[in-house]
PDB file of C-alpha atoms in Angstrom:
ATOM      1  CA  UNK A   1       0.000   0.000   0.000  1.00 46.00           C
ATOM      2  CA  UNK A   2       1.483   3.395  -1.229  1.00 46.00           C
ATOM      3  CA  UNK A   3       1.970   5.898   1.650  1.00 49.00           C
ATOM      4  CA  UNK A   4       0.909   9.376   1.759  1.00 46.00           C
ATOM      5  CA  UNK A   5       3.783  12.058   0.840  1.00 54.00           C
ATOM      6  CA  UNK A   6       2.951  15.006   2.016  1.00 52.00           C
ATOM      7  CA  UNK A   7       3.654  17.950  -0.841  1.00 51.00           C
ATOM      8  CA  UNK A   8       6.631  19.753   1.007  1.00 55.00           C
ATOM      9  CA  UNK A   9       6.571  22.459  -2.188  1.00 51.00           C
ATOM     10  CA  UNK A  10       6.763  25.684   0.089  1.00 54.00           C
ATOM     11  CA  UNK A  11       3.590  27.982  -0.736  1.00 52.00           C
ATOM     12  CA  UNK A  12       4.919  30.530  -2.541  1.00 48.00           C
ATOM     13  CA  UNK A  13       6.420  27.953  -5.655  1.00 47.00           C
ATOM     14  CA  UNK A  14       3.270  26.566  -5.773  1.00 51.00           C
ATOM     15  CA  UNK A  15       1.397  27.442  -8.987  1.00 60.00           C
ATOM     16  CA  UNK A  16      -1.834  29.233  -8.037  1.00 65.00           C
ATOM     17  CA  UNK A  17      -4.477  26.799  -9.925  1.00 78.00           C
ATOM     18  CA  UNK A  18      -6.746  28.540 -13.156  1.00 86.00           C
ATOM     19  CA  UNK A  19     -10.244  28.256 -13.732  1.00 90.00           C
ATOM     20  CA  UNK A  20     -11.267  25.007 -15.905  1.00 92.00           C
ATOM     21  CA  UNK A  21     -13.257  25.947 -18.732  1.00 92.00           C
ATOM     22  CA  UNK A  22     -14.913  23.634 -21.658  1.00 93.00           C
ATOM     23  CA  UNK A  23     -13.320  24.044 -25.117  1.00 92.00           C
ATOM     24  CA  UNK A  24     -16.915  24.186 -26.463  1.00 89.00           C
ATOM     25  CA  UNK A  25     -17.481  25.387 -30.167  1.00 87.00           C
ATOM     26  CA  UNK A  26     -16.419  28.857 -31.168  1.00 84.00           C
ATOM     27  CA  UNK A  27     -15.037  29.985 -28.256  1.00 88.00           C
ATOM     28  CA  UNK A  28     -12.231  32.544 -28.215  1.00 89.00           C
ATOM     29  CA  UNK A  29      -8.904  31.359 -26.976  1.00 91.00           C
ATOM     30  CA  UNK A  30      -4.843  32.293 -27.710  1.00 92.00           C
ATOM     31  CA  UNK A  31      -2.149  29.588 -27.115  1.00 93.00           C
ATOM     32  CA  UNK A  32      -0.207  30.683 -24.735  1.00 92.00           C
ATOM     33  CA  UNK A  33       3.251  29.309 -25.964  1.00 90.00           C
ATOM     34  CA  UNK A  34       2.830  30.541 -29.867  1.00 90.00           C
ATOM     35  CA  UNK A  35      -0.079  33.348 -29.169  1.00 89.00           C
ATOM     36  CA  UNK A  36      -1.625  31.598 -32.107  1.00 90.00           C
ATOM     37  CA  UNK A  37      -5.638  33.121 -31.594  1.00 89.00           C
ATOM     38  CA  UNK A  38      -8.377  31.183 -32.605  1.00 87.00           C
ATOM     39  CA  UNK A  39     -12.006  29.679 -32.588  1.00 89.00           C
ATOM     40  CA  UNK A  40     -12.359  26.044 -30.900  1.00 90.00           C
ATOM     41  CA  UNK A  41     -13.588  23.734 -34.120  1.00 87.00           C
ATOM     42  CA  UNK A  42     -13.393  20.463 -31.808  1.00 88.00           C
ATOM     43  CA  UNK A  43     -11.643  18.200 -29.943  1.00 89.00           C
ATOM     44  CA  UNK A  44     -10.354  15.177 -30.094  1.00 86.00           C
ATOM     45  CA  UNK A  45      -8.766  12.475 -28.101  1.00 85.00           C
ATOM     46  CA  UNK A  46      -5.362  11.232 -29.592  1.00 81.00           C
ATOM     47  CA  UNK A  47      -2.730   8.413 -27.872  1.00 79.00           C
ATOM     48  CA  UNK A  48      -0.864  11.618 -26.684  1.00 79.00           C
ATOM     49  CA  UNK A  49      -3.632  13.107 -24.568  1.00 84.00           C
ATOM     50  CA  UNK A  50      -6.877  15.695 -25.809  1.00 89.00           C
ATOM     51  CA  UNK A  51      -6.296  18.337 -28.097  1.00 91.00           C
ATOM     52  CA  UNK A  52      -8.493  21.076 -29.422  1.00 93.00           C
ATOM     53  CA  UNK A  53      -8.289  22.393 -33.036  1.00 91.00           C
ATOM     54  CA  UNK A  54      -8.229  26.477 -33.225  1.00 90.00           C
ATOM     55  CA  UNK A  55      -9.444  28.646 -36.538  1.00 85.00           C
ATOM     56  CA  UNK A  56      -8.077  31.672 -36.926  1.00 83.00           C
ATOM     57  CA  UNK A  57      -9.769  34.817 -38.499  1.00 75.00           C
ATOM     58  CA  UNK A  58      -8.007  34.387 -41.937  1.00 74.00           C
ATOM     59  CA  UNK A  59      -9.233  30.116 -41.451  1.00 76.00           C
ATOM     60  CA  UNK A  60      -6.184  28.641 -40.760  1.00 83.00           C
ATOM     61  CA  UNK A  61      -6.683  25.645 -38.022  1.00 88.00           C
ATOM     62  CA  UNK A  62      -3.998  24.793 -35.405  1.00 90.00           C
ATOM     63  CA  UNK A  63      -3.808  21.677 -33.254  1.00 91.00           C
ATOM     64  CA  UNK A  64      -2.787  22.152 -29.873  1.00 93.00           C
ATOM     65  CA  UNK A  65      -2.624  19.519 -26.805  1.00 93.00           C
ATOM     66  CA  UNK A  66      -5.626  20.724 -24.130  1.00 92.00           C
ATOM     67  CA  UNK A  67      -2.605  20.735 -21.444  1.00 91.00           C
ATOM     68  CA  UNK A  68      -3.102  22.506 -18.109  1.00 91.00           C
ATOM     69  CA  UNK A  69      -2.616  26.558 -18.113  1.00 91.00           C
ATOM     70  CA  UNK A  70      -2.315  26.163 -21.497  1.00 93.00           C
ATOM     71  CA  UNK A  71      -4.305  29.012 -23.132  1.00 94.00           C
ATOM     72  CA  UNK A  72      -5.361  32.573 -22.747  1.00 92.00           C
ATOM     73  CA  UNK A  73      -8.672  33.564 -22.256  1.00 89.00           C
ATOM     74  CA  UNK A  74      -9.824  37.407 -22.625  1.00 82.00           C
ATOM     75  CA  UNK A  75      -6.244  37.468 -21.125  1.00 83.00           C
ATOM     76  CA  UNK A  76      -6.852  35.415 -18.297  1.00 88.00           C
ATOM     77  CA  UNK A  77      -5.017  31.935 -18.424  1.00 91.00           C
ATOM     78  CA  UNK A  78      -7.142  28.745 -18.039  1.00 93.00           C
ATOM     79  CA  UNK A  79      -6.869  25.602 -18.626  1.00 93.00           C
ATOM     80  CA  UNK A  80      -9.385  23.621 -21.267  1.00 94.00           C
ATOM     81  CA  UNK A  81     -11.254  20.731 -21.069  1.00 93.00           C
ATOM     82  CA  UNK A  82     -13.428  18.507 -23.171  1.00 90.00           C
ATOM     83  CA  UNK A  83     -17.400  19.970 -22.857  1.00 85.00           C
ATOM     84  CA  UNK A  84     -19.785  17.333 -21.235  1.00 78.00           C
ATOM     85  CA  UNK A  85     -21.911  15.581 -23.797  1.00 62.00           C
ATOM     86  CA  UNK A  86     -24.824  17.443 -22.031  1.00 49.00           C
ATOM     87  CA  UNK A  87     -23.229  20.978 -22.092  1.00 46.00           C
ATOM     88  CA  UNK A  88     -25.633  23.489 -24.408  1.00 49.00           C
ATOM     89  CA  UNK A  89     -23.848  25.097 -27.147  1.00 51.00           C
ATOM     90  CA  UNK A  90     -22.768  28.408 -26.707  1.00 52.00           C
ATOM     91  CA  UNK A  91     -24.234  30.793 -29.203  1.00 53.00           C
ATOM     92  CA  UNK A  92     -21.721  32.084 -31.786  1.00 63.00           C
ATOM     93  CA  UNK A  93     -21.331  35.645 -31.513  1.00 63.00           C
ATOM     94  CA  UNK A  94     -20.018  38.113 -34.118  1.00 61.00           C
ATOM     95  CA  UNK A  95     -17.117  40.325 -33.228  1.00 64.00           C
ATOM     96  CA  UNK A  96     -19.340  42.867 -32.040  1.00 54.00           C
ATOM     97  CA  UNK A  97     -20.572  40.870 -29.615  1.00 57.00           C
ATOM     98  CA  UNK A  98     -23.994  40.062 -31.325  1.00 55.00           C
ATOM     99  CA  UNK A  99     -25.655  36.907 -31.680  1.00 50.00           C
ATOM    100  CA  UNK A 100     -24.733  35.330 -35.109  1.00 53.00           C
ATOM    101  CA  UNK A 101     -27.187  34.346 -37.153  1.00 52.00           C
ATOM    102  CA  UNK A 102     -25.908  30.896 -38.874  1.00 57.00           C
ATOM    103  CA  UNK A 103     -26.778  31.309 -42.529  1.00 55.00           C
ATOM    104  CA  UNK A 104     -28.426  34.268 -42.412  1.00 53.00           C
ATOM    105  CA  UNK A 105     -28.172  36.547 -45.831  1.00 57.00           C
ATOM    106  CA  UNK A 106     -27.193  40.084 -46.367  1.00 50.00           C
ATOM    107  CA  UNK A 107     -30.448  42.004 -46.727  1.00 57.00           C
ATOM    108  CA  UNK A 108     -31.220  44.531 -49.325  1.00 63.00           C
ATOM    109  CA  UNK A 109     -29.442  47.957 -48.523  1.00 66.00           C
ATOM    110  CA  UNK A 110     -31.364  50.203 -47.351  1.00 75.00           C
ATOM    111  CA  UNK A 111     -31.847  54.190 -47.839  1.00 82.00           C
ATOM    112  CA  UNK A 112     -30.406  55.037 -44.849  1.00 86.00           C
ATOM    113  CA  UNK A 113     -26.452  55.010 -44.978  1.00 89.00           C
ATOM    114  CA  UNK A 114     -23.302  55.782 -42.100  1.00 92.00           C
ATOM    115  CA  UNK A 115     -20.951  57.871 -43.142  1.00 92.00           C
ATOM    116  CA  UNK A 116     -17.148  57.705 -41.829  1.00 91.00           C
ATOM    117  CA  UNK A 117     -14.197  59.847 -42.476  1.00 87.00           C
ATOM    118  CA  UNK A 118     -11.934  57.728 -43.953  1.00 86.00           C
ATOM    119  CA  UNK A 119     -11.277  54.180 -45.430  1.00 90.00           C
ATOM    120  CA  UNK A 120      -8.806  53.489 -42.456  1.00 93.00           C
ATOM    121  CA  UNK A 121     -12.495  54.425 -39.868  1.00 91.00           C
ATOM    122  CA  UNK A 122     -14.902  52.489 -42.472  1.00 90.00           C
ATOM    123  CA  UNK A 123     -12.223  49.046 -42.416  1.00 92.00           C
ATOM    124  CA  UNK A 124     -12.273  49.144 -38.654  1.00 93.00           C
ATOM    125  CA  UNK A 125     -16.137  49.376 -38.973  1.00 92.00           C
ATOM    126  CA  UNK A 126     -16.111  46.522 -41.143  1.00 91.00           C
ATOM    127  CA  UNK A 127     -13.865  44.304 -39.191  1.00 90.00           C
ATOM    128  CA  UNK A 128     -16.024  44.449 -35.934  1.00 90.00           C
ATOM    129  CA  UNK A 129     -19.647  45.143 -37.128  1.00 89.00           C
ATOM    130  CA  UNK A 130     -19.386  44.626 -41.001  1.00 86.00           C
ATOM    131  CA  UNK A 131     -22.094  40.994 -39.994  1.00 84.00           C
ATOM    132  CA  UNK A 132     -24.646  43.099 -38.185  1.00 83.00           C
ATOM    133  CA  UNK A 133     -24.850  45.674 -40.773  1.00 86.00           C
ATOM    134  CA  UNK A 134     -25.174  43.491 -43.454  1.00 85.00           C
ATOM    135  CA  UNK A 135     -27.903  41.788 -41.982  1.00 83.00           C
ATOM    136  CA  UNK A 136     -29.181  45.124 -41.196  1.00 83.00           C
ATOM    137  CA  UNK A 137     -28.948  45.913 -44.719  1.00 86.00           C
ATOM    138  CA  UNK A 138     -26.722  49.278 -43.981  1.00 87.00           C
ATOM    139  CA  UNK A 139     -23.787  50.246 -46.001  1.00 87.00           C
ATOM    140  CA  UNK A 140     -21.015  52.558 -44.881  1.00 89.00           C
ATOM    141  CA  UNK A 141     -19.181  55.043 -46.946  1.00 88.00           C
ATOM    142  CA  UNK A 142     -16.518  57.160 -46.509  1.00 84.00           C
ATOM    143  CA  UNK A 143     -16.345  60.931 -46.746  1.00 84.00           C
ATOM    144  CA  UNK A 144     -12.083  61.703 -47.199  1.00 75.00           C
ATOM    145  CA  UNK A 145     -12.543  64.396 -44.252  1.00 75.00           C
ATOM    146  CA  UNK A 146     -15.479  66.521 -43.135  1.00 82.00           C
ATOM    147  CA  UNK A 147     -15.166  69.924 -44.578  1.00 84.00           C
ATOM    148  CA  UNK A 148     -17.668  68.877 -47.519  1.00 85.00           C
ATOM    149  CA  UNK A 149     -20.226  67.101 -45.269  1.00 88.00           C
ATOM    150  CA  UNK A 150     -22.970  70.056 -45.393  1.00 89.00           C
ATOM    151  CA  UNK A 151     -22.993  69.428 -49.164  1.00 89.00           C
ATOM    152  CA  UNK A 152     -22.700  65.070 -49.246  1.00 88.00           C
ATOM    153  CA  UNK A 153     -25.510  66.225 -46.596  1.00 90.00           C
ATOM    154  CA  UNK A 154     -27.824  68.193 -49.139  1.00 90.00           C
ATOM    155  CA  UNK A 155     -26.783  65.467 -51.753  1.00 90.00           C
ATOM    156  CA  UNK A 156     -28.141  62.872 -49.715  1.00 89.00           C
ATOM    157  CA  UNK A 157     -31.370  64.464 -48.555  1.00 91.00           C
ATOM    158  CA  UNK A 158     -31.993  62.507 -45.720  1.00 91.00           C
ATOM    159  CA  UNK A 159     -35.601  61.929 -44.639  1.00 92.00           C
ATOM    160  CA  UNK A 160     -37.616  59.180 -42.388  1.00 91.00           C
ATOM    161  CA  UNK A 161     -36.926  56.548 -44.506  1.00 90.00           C
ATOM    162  CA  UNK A 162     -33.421  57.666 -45.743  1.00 91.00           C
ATOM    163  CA  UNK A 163     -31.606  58.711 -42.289  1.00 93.00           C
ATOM    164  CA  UNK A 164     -27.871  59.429 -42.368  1.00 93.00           C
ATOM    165  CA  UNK A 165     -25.593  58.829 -39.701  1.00 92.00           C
ATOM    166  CA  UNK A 166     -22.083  60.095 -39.738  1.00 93.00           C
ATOM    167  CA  UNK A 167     -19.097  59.539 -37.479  1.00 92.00           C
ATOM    168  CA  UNK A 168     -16.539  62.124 -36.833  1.00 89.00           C
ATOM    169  CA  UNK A 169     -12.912  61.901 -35.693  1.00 86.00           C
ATOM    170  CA  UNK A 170     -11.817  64.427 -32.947  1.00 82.00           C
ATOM    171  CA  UNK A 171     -15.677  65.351 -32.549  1.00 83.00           C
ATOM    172  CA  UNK A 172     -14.519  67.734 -29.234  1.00 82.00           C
ATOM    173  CA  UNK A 173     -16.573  70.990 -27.945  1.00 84.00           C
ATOM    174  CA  UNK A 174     -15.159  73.878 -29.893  1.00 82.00           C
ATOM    175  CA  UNK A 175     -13.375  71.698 -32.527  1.00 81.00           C
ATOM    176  CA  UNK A 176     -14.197  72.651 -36.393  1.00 83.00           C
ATOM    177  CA  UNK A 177     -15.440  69.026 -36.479  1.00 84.00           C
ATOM    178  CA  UNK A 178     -18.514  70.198 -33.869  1.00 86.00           C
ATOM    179  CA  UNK A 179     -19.412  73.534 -35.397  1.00 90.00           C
ATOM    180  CA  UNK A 180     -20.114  71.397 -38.707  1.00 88.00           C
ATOM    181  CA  UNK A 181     -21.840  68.512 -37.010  1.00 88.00           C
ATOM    182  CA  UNK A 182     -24.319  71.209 -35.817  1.00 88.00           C
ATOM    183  CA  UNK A 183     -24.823  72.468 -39.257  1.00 87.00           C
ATOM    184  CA  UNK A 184     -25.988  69.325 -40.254  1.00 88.00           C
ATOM    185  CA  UNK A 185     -27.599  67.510 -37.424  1.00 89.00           C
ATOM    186  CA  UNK A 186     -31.725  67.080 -37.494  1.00 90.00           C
ATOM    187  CA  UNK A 187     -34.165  64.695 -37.462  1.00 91.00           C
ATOM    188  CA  UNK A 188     -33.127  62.372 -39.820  1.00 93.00           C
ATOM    189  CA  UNK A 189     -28.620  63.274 -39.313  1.00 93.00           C
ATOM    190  CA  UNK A 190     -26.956  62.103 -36.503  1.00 93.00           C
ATOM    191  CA  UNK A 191     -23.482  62.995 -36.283  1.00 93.00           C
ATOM    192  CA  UNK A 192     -21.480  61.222 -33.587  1.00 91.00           C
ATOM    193  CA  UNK A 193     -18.150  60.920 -32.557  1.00 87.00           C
ATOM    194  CA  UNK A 194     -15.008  60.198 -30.957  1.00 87.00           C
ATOM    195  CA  UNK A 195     -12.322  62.525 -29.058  1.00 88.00           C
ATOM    196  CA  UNK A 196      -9.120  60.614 -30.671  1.00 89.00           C
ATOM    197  CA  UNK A 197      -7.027  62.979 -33.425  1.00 88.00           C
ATOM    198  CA  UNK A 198      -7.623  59.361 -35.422  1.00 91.00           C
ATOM    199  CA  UNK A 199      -9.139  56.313 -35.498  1.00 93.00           C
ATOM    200  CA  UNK A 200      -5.779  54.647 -35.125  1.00 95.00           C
ATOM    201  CA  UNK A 201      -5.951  55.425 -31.049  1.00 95.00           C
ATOM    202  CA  UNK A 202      -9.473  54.230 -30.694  1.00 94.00           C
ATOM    203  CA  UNK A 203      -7.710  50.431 -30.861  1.00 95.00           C
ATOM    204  CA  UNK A 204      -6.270  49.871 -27.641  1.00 94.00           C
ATOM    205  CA  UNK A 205      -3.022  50.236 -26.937  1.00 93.00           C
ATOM    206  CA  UNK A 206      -2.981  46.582 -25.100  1.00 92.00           C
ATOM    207  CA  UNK A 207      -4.692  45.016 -27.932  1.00 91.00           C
ATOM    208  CA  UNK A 208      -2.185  46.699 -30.609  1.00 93.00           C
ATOM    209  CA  UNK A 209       1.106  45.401 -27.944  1.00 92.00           C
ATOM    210  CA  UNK A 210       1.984  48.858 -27.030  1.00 94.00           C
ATOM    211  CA  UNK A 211       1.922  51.107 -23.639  1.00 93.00           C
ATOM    212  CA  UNK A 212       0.268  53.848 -24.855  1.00 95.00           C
ATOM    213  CA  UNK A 213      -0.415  56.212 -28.111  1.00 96.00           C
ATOM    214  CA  UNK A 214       1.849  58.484 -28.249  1.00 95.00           C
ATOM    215  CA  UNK A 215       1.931  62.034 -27.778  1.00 93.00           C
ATOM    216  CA  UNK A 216       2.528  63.609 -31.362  1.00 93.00           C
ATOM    217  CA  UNK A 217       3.873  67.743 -31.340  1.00 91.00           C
ATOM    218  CA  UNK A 218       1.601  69.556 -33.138  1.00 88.00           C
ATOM    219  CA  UNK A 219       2.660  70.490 -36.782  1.00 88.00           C
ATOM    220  CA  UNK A 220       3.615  66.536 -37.183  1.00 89.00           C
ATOM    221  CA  UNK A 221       1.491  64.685 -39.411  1.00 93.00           C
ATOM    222  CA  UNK A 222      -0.184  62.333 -36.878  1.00 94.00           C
ATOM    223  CA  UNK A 223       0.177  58.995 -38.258  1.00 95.00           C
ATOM    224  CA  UNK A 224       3.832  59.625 -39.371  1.00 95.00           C
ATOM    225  CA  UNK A 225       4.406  60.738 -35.865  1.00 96.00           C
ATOM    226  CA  UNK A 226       3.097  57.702 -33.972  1.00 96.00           C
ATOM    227  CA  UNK A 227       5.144  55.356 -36.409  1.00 95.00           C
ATOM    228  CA  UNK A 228       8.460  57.581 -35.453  1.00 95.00           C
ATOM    229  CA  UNK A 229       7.796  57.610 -31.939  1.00 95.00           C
ATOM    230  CA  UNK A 230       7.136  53.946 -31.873  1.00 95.00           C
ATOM    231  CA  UNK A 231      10.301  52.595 -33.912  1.00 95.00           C
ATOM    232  CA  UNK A 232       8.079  51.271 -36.782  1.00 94.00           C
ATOM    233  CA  UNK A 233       8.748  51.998 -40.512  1.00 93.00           C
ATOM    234  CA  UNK A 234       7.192  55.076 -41.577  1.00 91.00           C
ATOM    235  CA  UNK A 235       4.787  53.433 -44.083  1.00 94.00           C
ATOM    236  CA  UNK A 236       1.603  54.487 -42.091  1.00 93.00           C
ATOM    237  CA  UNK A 237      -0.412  51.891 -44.708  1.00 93.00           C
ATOM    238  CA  UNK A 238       1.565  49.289 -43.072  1.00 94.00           C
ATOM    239  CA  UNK A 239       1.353  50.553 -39.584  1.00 94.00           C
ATOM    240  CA  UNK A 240      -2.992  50.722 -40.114  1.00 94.00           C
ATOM    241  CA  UNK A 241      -2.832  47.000 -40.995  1.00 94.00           C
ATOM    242  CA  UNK A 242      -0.510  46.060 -37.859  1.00 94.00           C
ATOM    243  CA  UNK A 243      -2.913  47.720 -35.564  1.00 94.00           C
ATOM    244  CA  UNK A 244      -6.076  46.414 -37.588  1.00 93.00           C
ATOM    245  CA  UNK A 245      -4.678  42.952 -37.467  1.00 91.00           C
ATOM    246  CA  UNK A 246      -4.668  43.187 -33.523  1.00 91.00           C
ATOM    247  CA  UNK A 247      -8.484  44.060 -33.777  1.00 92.00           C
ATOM    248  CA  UNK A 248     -10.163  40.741 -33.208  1.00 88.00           C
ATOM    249  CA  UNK A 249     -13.653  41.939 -31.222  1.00 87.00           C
ATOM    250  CA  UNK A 250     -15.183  44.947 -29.671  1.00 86.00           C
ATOM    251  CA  UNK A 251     -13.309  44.080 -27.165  1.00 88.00           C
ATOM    252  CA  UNK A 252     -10.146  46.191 -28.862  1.00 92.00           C
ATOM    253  CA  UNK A 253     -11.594  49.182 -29.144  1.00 91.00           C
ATOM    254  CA  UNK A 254     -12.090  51.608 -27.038  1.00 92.00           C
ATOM    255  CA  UNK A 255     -15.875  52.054 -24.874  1.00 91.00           C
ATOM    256  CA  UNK A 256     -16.105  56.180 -26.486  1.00 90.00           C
ATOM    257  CA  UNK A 257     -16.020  54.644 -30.288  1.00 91.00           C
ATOM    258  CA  UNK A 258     -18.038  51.008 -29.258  1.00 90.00           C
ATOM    259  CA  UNK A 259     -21.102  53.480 -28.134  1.00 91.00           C
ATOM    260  CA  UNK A 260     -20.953  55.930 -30.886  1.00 91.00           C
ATOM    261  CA  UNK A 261     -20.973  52.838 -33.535  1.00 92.00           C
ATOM    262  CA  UNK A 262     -23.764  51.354 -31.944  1.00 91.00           C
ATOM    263  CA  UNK A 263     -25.527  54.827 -31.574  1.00 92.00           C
ATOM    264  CA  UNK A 264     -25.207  55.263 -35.032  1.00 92.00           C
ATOM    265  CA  UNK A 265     -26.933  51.685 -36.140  1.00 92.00           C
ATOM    266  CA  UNK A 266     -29.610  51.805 -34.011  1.00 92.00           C
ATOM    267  CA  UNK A 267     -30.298  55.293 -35.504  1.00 93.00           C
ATOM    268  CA  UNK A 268     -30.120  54.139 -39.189  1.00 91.00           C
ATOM    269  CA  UNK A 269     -32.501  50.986 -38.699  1.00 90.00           C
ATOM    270  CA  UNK A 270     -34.516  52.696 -36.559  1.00 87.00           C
ATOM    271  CA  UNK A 271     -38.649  52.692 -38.041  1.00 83.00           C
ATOM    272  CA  UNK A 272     -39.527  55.897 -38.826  1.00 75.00           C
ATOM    273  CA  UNK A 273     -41.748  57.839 -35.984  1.00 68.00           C
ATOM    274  CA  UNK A 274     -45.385  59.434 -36.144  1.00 56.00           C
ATOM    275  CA  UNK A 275     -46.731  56.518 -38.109  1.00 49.00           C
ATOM    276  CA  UNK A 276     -50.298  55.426 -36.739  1.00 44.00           C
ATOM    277  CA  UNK A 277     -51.367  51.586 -36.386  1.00 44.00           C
ATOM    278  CA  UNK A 278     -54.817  52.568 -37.122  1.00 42.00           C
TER     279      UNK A 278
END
């Protein structure tokens, strides 16, 4: 008979144990040895031990052994285990944080459109809510700066069943971006907003692998500035794809542009008011 041995580890070297959590389909994990981030697609059991197959957002799969404190989830690690037979799926979420629909279509655009300043603001758009607003049937364009937004405004000619939503960079009290957001704004314009210089700092820095944004002297061009300060090459198409690459979910952005975004759908799908059952 095998006698007890006590564990004689002293406290302080012993690992602190990490929640358990089921590798259930589409959850969100990273590897914590290659960072590789990924979607569980199953697992399996193998003469080695479990493992659990990852997708990544451009679909390539990874197989990784399910061993303990072995992955990263929303930056805590954990260790994964095979889901019970009885466990209910988890409902696959877009990376907005929305239900997904499975096999739902893009509906027919509607009148109503969202404007954003740039194509750097309308990919980041894309990347975290481009599902829901396809469903929603809303298309975003970009405007190449705000100085010409009364006229794209009169172009337009919003109404109840055409509203236009814009969103503004730097939208600030006092800013020429607010005195022309309240040229425009009505009934059927919203113009929202968000108080970075550019959409670049509304990633954050975390998600991106950096401290902080930094502070660019005035005169700089922005963009050229951040890459400077932060050692990169000063090919600012470059550096937007590096920090869009980092932007997996909502949960990379920033809470000021997540609300305005949302603000801005909700406005644009909106039924129009007045209109009497009767």
């Amino acid at each position: 008979m095998r006698s007890y041995q006590p564990d004689l580890t002293p406290p302080w070297k012993r690992s602190a144990p990490v929640p358990e959590v089921p590798a259930e389909p589409d959850l969100v994990v990273e590897e914590v040895s290659t960072g590789f981030c990924g979607a569980v697609i199953r697992c399996e059991r193998t003469a080695q031990g479990p493992t659990v197959t990852l997708e990544d957002r451009f679909g390539k799969h990874r197989v990784f052994p399910m061993e303990p404190r072995g992955f990263l989830l929303e930056g805590e690690v954990v260790t994964l285990v095979r889901p019970s037979a009885a466990a209910p799926a988890r409902p696959a979420r877009t990376a907005s944080g929305s239900i997904a629909v499975p096999g739902a279509r893009a509906r027919v655009a509607r009148a109503g459109r969202i404007y954003v300043e740039g194509r750097h603001d309308a990919e980041l758009v894309e990347r975290v809510w481009g599902d829901d607003l396809r469903i929603e049937g809303v298309v975003v364009e970009y405007l190449e700066g705000v100085d010409d937004l009364p006229a794209v405004v009169r172009e337009f000619s919003p109404g109840p069943d055409a509203k236009l939503g814009v969103l503004v960079d730097h939208l600030v009290p006092g800013s020429k971006e607010s005195r022309i957001a309240e040229q425009v704004s009505g009934a059927d314009v919203l113009v929202v907003g968000h108080p970075y210089i550019d959409v670049w700092e509304a990633v954050k820095p975390s998600s991106v692998g950096i401290p902080a944004w930094p502070v660019v002297p005035r005169g700089q061009d922005w963009k050229t500035g951040v890459c400077r300060a932060l050692g990169w090459p000063e090919n600012t198409g470059a550096a937007w794809q590096r920090i869009l690459s980092a932007v997996r979910s909502y949960r990379d952005l920033e809470p000021s542009l997540l609300g305005s975004v949302e603000h801005l759908i909700d406005f644009v799908t909106a039924p129009p008011t007045g209109l009497s059952g009767d």
